[in-house]
PDB file of C-alpha atoms in Angstrom:
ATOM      1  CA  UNK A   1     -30.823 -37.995  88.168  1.00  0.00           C
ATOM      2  CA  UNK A   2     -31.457 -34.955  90.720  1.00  0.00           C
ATOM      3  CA  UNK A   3     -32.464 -31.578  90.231  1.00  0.00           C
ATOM      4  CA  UNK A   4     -28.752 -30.336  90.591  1.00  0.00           C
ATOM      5  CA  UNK A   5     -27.532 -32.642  88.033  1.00  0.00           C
ATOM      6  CA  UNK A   6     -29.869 -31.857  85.851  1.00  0.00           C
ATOM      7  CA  UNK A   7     -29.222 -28.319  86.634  1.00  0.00           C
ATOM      8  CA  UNK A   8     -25.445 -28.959  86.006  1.00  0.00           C
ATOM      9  CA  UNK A   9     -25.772 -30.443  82.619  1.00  0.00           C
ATOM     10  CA  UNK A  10     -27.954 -27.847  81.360  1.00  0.00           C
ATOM     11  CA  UNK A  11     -25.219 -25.460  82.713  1.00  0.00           C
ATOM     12  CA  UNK A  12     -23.023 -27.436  81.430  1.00  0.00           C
ATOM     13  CA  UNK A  13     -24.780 -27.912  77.808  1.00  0.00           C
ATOM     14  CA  UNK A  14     -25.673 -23.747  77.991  1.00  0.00           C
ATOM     15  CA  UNK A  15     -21.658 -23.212  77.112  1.00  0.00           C
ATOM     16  CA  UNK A  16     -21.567 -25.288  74.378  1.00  0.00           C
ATOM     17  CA  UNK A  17     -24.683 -23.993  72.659  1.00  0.00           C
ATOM     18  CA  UNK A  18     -23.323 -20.961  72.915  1.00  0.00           C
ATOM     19  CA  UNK A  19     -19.735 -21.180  71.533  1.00  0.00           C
ATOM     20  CA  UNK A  20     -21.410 -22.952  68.509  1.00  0.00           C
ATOM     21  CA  UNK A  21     -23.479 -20.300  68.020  1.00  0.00           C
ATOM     22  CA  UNK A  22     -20.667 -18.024  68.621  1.00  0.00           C
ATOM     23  CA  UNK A  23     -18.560 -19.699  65.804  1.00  0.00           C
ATOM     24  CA  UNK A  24     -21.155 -20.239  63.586  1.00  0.00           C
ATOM     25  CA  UNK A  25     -21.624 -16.458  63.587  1.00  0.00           C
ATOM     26  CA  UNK A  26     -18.397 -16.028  62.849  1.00  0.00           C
ATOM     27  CA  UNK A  27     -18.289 -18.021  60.112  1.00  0.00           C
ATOM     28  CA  UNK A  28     -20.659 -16.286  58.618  1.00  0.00           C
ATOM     29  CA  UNK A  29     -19.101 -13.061  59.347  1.00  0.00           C
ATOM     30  CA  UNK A  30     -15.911 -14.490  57.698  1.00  0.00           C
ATOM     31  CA  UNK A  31     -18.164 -16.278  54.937  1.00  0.00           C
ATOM     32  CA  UNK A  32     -19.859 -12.300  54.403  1.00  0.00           C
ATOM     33  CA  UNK A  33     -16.533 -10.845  54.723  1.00  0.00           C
ATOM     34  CA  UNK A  34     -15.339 -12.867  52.368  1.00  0.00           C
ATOM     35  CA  UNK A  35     -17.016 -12.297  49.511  1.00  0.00           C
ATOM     36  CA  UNK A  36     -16.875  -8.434  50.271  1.00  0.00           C
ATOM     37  CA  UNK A  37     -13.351  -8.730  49.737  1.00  0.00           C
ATOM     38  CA  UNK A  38     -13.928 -11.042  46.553  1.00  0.00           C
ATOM     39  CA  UNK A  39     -16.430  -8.264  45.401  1.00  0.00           C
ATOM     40  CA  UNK A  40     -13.761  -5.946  46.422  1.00  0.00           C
ATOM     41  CA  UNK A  41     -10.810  -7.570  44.505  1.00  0.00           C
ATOM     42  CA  UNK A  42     -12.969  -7.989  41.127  1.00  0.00           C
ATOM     43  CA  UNK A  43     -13.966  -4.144  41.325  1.00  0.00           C
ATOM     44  CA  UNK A  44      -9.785  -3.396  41.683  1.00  0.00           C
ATOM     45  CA  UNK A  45      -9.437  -5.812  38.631  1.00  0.00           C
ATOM     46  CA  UNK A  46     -11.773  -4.054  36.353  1.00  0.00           C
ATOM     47  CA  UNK A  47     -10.692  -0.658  37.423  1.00  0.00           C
ATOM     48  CA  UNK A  48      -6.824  -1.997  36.758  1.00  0.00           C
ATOM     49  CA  UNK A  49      -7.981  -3.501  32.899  1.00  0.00           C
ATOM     50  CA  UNK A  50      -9.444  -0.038  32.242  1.00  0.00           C
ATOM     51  CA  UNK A  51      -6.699   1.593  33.208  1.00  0.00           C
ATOM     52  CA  UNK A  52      -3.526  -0.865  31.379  1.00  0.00           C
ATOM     53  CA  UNK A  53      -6.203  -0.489  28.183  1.00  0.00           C
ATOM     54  CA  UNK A  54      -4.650   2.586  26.751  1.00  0.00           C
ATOM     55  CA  UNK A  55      -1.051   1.219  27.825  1.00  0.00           C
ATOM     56  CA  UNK A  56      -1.982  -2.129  25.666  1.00  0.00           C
ATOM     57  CA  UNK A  57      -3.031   0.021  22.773  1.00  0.00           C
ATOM     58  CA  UNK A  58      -0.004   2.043  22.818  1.00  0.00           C
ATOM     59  CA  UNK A  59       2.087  -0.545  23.167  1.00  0.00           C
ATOM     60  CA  UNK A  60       0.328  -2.366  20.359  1.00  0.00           C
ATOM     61  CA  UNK A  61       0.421   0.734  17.767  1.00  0.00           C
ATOM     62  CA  UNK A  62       4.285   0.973  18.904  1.00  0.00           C
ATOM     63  CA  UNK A  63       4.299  -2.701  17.986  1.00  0.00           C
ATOM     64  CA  UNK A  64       2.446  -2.436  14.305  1.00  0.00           C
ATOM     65  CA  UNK A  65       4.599   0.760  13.737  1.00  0.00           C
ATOM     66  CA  UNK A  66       7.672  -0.852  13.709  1.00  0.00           C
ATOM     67  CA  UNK A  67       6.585  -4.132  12.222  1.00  0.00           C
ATOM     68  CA  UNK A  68       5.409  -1.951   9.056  1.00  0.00           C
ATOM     69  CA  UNK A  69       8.866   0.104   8.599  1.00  0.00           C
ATOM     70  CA  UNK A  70      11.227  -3.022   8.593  1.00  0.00           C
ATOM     71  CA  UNK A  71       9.017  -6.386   7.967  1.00  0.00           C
ATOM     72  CA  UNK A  72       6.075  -6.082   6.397  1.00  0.00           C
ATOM     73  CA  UNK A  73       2.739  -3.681   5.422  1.00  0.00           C
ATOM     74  CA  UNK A  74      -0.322  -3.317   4.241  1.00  0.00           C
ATOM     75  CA  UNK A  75      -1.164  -1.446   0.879  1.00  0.00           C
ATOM     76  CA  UNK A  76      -4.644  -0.249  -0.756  1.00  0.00           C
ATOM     77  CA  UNK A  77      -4.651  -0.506  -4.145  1.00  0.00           C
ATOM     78  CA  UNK A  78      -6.593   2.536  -5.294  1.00  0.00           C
ATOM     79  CA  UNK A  79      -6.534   2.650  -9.330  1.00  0.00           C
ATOM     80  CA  UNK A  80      -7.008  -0.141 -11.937  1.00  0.00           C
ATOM     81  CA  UNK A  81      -3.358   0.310 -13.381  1.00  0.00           C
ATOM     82  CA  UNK A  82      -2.665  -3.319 -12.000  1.00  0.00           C
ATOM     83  CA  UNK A  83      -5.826  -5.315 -13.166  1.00  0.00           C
ATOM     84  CA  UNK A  84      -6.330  -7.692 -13.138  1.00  0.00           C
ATOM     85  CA  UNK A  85      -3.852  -8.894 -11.094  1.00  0.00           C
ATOM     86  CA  UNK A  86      -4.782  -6.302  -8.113  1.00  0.00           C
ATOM     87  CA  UNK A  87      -8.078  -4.915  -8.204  1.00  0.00           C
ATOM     88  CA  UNK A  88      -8.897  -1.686  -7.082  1.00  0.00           C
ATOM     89  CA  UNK A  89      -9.517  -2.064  -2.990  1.00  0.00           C
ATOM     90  CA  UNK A  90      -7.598  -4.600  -2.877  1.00  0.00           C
ATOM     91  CA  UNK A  91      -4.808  -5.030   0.544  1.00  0.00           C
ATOM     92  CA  UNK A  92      -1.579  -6.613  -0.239  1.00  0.00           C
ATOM     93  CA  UNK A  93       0.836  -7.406   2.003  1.00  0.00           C
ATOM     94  CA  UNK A  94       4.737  -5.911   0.970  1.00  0.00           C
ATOM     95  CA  UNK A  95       8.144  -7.563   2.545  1.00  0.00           C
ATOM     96  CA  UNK A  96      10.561  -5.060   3.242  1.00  0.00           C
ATOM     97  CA  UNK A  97      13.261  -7.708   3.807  1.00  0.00           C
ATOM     98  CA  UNK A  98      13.426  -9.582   0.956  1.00  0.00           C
ATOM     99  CA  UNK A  99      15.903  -7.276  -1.511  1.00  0.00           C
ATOM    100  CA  UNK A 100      18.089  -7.613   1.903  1.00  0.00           C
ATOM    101  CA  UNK A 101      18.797 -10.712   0.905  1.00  0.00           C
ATOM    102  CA  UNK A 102      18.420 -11.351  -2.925  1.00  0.00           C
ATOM    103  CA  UNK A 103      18.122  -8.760  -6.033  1.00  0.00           C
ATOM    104  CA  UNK A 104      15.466  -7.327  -7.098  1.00  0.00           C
ATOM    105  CA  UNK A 105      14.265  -9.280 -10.329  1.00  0.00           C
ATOM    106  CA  UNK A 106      12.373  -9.084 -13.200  1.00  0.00           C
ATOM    107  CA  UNK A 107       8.392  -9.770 -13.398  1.00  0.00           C
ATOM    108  CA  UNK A 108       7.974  -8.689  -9.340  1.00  0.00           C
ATOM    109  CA  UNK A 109       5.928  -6.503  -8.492  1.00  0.00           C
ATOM    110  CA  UNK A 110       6.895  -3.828  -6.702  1.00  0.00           C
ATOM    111  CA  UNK A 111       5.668  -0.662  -4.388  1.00  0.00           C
ATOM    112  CA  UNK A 112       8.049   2.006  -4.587  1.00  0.00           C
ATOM    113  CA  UNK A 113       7.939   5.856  -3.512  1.00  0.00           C
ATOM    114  CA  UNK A 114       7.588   8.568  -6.183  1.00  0.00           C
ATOM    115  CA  UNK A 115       8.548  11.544  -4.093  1.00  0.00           C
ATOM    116  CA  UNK A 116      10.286  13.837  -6.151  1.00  0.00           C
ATOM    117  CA  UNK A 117       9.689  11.367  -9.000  1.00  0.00           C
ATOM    118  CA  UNK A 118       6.111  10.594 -10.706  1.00  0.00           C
ATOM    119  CA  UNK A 119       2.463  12.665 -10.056  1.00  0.00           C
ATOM    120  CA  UNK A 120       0.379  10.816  -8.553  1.00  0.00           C
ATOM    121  CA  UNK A 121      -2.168   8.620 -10.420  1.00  0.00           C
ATOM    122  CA  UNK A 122      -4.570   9.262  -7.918  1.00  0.00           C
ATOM    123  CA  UNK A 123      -5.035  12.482  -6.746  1.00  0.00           C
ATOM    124  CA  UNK A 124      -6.549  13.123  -3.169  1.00  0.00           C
ATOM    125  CA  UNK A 125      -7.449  16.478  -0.968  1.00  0.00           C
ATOM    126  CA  UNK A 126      -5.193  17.965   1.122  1.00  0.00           C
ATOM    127  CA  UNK A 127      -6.546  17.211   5.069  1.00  0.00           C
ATOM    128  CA  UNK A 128      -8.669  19.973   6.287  1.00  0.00           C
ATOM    129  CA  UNK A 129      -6.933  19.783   9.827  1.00  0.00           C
ATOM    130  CA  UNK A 130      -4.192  17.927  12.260  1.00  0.00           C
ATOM    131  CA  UNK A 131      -6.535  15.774  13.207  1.00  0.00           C
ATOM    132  CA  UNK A 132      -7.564  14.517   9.695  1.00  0.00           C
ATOM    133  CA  UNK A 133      -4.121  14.497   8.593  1.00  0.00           C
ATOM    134  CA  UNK A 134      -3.291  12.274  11.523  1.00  0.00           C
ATOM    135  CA  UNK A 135      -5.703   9.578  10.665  1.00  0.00           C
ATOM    136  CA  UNK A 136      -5.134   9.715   7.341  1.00  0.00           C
ATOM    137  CA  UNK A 137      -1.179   9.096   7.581  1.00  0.00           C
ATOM    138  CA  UNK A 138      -2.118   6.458  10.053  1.00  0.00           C
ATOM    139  CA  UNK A 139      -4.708   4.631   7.291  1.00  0.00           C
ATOM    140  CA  UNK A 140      -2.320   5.114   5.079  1.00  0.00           C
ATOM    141  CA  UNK A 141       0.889   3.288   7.224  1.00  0.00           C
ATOM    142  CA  UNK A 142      -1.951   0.293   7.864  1.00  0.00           C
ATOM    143  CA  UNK A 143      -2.562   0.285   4.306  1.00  0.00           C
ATOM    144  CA  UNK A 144      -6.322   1.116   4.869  1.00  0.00           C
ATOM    145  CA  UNK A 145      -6.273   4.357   2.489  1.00  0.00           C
ATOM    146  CA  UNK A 146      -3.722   4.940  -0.652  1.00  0.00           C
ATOM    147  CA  UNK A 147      -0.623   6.718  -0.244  1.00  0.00           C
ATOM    148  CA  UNK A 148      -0.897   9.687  -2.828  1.00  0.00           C
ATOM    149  CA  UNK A 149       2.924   9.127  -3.500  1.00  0.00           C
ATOM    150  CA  UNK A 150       3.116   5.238  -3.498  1.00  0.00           C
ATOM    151  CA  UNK A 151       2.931   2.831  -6.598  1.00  0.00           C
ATOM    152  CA  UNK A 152       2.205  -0.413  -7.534  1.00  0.00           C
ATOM    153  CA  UNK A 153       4.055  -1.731 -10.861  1.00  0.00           C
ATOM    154  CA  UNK A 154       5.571  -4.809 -12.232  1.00  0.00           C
ATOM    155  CA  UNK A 155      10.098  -4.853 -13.062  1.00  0.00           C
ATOM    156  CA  UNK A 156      10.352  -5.378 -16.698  1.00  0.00           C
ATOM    157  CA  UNK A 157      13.582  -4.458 -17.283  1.00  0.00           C
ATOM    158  CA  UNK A 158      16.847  -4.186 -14.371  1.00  0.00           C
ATOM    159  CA  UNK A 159      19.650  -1.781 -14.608  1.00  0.00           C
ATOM    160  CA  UNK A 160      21.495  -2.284 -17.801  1.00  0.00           C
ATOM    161  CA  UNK A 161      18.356  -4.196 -19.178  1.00  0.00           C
ATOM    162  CA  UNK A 162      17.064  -2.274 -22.776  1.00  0.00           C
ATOM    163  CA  UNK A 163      13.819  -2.496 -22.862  1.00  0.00           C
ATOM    164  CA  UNK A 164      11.798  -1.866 -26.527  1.00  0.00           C
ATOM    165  CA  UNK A 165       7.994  -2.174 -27.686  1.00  0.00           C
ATOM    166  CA  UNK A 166       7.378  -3.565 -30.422  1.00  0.00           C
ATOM    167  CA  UNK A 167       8.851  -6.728 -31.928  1.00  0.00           C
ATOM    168  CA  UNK A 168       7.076  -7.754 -35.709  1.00  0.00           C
ATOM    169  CA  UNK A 169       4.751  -9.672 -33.094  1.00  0.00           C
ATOM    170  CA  UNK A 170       3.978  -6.313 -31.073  1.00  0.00           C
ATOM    171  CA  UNK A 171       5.527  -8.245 -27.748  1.00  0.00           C
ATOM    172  CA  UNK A 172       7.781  -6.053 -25.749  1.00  0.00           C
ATOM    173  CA  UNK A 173      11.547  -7.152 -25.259  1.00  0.00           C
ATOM    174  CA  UNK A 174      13.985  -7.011 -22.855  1.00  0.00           C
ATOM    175  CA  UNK A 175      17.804  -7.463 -24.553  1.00  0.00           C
ATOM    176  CA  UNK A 176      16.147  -8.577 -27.421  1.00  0.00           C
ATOM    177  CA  UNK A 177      14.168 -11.533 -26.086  1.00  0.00           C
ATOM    178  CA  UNK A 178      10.399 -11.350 -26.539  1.00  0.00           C
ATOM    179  CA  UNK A 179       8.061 -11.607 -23.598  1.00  0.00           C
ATOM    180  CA  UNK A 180       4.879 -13.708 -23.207  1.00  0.00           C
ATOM    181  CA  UNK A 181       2.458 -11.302 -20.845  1.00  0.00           C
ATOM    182  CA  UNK A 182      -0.725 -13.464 -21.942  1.00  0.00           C
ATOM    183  CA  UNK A 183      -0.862 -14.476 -18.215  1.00  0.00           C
ATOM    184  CA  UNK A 184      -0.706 -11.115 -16.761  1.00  0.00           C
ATOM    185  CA  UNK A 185      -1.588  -8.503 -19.070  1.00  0.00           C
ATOM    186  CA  UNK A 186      -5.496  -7.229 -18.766  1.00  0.00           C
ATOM    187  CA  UNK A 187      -7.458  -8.694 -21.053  1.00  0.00           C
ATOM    188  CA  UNK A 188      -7.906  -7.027 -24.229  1.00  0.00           C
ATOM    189  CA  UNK A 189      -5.111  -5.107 -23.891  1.00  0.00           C
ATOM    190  CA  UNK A 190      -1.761  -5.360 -26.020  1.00  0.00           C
ATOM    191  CA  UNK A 191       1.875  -5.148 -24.382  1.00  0.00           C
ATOM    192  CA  UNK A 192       2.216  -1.175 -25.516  1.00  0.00           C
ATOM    193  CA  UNK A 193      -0.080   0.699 -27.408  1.00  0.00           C
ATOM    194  CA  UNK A 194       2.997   3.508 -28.128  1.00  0.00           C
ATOM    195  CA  UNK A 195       6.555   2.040 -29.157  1.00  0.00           C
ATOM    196  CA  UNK A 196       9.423   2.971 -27.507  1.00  0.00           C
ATOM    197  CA  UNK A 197      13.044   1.985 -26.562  1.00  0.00           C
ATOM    198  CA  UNK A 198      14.903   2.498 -23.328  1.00  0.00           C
ATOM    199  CA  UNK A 199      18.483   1.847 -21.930  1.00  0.00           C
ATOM    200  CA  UNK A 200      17.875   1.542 -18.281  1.00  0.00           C
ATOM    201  CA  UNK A 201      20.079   2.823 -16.271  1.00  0.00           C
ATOM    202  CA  UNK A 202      22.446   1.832 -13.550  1.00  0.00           C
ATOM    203  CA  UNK A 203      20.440   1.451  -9.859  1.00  0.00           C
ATOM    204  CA  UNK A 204      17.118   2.130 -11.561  1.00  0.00           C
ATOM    205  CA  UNK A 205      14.468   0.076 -12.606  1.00  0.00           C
ATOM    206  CA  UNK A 206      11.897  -0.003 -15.610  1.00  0.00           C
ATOM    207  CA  UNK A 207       8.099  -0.472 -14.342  1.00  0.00           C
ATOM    208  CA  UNK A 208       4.724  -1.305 -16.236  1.00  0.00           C
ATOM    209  CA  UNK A 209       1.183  -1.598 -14.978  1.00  0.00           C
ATOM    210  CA  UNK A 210      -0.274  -4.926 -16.014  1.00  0.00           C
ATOM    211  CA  UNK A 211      -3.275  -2.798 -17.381  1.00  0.00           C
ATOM    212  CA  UNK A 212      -0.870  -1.120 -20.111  1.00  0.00           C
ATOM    213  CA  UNK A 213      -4.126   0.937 -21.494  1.00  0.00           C
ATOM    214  CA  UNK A 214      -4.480   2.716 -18.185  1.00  0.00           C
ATOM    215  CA  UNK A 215      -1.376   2.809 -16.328  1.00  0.00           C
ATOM    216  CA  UNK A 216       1.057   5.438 -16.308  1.00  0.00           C
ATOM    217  CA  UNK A 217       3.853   3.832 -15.581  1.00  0.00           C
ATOM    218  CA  UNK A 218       7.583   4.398 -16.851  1.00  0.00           C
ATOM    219  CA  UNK A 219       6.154   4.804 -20.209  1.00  0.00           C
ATOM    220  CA  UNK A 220       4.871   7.605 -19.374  1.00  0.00           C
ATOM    221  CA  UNK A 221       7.607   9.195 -17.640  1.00  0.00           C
ATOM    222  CA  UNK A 222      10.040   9.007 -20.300  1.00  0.00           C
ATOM    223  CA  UNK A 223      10.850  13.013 -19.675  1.00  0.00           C
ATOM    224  CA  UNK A 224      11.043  12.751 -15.943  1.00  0.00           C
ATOM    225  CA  UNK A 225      14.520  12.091 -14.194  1.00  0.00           C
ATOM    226  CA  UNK A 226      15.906   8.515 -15.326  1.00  0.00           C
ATOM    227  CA  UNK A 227      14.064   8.432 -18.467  1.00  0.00           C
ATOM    228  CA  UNK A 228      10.984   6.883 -16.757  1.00  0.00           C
ATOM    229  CA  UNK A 229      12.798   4.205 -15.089  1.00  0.00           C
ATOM    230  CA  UNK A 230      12.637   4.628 -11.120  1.00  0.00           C
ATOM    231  CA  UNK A 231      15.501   4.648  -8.373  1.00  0.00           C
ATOM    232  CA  UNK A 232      15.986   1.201  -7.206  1.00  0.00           C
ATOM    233  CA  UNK A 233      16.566   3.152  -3.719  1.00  0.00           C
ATOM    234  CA  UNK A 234      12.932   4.220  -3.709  1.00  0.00           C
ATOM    235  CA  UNK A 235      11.365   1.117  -3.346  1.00  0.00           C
ATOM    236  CA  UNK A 236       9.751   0.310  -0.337  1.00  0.00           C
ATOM    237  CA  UNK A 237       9.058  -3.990  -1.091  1.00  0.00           C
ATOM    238  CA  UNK A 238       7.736  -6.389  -2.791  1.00  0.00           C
ATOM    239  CA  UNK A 239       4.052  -7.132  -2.952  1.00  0.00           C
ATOM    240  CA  UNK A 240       3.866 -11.249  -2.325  1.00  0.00           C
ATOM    241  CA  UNK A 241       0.512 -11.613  -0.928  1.00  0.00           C
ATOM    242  CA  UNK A 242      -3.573 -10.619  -1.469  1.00  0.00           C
ATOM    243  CA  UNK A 243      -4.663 -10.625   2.037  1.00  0.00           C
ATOM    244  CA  UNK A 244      -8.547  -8.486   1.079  1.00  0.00           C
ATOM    245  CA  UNK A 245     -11.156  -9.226   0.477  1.00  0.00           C
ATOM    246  CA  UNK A 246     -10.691 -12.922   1.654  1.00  0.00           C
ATOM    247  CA  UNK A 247     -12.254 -14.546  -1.807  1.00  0.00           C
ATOM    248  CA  UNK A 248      -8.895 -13.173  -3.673  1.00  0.00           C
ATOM    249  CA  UNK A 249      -6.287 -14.054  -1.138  1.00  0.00           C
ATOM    250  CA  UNK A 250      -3.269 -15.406  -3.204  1.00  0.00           C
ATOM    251  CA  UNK A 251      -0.143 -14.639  -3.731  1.00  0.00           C
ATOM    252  CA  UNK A 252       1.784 -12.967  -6.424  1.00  0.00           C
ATOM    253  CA  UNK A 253       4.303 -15.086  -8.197  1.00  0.00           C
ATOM    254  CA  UNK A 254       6.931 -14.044 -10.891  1.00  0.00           C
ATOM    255  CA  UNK A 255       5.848 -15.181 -14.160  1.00  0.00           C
ATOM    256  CA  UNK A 256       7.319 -17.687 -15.484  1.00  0.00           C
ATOM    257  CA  UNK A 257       8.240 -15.003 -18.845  1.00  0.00           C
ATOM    258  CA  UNK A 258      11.250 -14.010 -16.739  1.00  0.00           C
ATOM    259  CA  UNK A 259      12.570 -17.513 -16.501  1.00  0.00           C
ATOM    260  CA  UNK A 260      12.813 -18.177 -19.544  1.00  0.00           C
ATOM    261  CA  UNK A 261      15.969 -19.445 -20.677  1.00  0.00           C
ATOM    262  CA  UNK A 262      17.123 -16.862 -23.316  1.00  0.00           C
ATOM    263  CA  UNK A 263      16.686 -13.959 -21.175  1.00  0.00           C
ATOM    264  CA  UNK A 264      18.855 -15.595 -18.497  1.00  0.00           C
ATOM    265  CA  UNK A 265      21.626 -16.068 -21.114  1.00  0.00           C
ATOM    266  CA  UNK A 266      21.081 -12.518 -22.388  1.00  0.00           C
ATOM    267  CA  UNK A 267      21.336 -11.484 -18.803  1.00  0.00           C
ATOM    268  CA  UNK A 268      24.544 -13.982 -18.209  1.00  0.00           C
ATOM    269  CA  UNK A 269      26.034 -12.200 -21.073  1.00  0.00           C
ATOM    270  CA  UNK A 270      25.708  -8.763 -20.481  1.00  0.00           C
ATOM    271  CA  UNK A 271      27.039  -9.703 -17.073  1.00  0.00           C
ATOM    272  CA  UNK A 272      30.304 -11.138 -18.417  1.00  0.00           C
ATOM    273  CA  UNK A 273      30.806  -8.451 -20.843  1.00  0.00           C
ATOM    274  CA  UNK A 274      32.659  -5.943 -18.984  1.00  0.00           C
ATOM    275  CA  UNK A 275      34.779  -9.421 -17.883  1.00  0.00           C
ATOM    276  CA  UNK A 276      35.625  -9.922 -21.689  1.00  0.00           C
ATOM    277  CA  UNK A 277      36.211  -6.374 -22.812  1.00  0.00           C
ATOM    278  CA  UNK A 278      38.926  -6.277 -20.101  1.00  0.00           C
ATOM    279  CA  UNK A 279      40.331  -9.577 -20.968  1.00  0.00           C
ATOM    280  CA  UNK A 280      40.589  -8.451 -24.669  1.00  0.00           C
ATOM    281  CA  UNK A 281      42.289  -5.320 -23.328  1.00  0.00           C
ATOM    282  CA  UNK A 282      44.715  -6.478 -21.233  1.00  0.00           C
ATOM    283  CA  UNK A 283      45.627  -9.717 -23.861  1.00  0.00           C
ATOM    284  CA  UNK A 284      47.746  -6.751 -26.146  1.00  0.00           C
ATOM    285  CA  UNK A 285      49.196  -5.556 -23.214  1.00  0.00           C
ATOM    286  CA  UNK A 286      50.678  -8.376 -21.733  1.00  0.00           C
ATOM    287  CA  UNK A 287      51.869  -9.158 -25.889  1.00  0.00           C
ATOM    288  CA  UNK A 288      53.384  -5.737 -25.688  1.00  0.00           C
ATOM    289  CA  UNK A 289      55.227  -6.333 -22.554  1.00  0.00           C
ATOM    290  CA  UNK A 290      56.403  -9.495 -22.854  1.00  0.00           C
ATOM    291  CA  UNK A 291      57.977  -7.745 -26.222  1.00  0.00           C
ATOM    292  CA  UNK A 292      59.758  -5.251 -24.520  1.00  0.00           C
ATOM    293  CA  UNK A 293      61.138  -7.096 -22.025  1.00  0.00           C
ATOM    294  CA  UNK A 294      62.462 -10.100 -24.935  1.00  0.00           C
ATOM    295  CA  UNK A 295      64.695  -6.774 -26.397  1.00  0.00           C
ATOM    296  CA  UNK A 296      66.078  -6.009 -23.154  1.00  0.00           C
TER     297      UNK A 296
END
C-alpha cells in the first residue's frame, strides 16, 4: 500500500471517527436532555397534586355533606341513657332512608331532633368564636362530637299505641300486652321506677332510654308538647350499626319483644277498629233505607 493510500484511508477513516463522535455526543445531549425534561415533568406533577389537593378535599367534604343529609351519618353517643346497648363514646351509624320505605316500628332505636321539644341531656358551652363554632357543627355533622339537640332512644309505643308502667309484674305494656326488656334493659334496672299511662298520639312516637334509671326520656316529658311522646317528623333515622370503637361493632336489631304475637294482634285490631265502627254504623243505615224505600 503507498503513502497516498494510506493517506486516503486515514482521510477517509478521519470522517467517520468524527460523525460517531458527533452522534454519540448527541446522544448524550438528547440522553441529558432527556431526563431534564423527565426532571422537569415530575416537578409540574408535584406542583399540579399540590395544587388539585384542596379541590379533592372540597370535593370530598361536598361529597360526605350530602351523603350525611340523605343516606347515612355518624352519631356520638355522649350520656349513658342507652347502656348498655350504646356506651357513652360510642359512633353509630343512622339510615336516613329506611322510614322512606317502611314504618317506623316498635323496639328501634331511633335519633330524632328535640328542637323546640326536650332540654338537652347533655349540656355543652356555647363556642367562644366563628371559628370554634365552625368545627364544632362540622364534628358534630361527622358524628365526632354530640349534637346538644339530638337523641338517642328506643320506640315503645307508635301513634295510637297506650303505653302504661306497671303491670302486677312491674313490666311495662303497650295495648295491654306485657313486654320482656330482660335483653335490653341495663342491668339492675327495672322497666319504670315511676308508673304512668299514656295515649300516644297521632304522628308521634313514645321513646325510652334502655338505662330507665338515668334517661330522661318521654317519661320525663310528660308536661312538654305531646305529652312526652315526640313528633314522628323530627326524627332524623334509625341507628342500625356500632361502627367505634372496633371491639363493639354490631348492629342493633329490634328485639324480638315487639314480635311477639299478641302485640301484633293488638296492633291488627286497633287497626281494623275504625273499619268496624263504620261497618256497625252504616249496617242501621242501610236497614233504615231499605225501610223507607219498601213504604214507597
Amino acid at each position: 500500500m503507498t503513502s497516498e493510500d494510506r493517506e486516503s484511508g486515514a482521510a477517509s477513516r478521519g470522517p467517520v471517527e468524527d460523525e460517531v463522535g458527533v452522534i454519540a455526543g448527541e446522544t448524550q445531549t438528547n440522553a441529558e436532555g432527556g431526563r431534564d425534561e423527565r426532571a422537569d415533568g415530575d416537578g409540574k406533577k408535584k406542583g399540579a397534586f399540590w395544587k388539585e389537593l384542596p379541590v379533592l378535599i372540597v370535593v370530598a367534604l361536598v361529597l360526605a355533606l350530602v351523603i350525611k343529609t340523605f343516606v347515612v351519618q355518624a352519631f356520638y353517643i355522649p350520656s349513658e341513657s342507652m347502656e348498655n346497648t350504646l356506651l357513652v363514646n360510642d359512633r353509630v351509624l343512622v339510615n336516613k332512608l329506611v322510614y322512606r320505605v317502611r314504618d317506623i316500628e316498635r323496639g328501634d332505636v331511633v335519633v330524632f331532633s328535640g328542637v323546640d321539644s326536650w332540654d338537652g341531656e347533655v349540656r355543652f358551652e356555647e363556642p367562644a368564636n366563628p371559628v370554634a363554632a365552625f368545627f364544632r357543627w362540622a364534628g358534630a355533622a361527622f358524628g365526632v362530637v354530640p349534637g346538644e339537640k339530638d337523641y338517642i332512644k328506643r320506640v315503645i309505643g307508635a301513634p295510637g299505641d297506650t303505653v302504661k308502667c306497671c303491670d302486677a309484674q312491674g313490666r311495662v305494656t303497650v295495648n295491654g300486652v306485657p313486654l320482656d326488656e330482660k335483653a335490653y334493659l341495663h342491668p339492675g334496672d327495672v322497666p319504670s321506677d315511676r308508673t304512668f299511662s299514656a295515649k300516644v298520639p297521632p304522628g308521634h312516637l313514645w321513646v325510652m332510654g334502655d338505662h330507665r334509671s338515668v334517661s330522661l326520656d318521654s317519661r320525663l316529658h310528660t308536661g312538654d308538647p305531646g305529652g312526652g311522646s315526640i313528633p314522628i317528623d323530627k326524627v332524623i333515622g334509625r341507628a342500625f350499626v356500632i361502627v367505634w370503637p372496633f371491639s363493639r361493632a354490631e348492629t342493633i336489631p329490634i328485639p324480638s319483644t315487639f314480635n311477639q304475637s299478641a302485640l301484633k294482634a293488638a296492633v291488627a285490631a286497633g287497626e281494623a277498629a275504625p273499619f268496624v265502627a263504620g261497618f256497625a254504623g252504616a249496617v242501621p243505615l242501610v236497614l233504615w233505607r231499605r225501610r223507607r224505600r219498601s213504604r214507597r
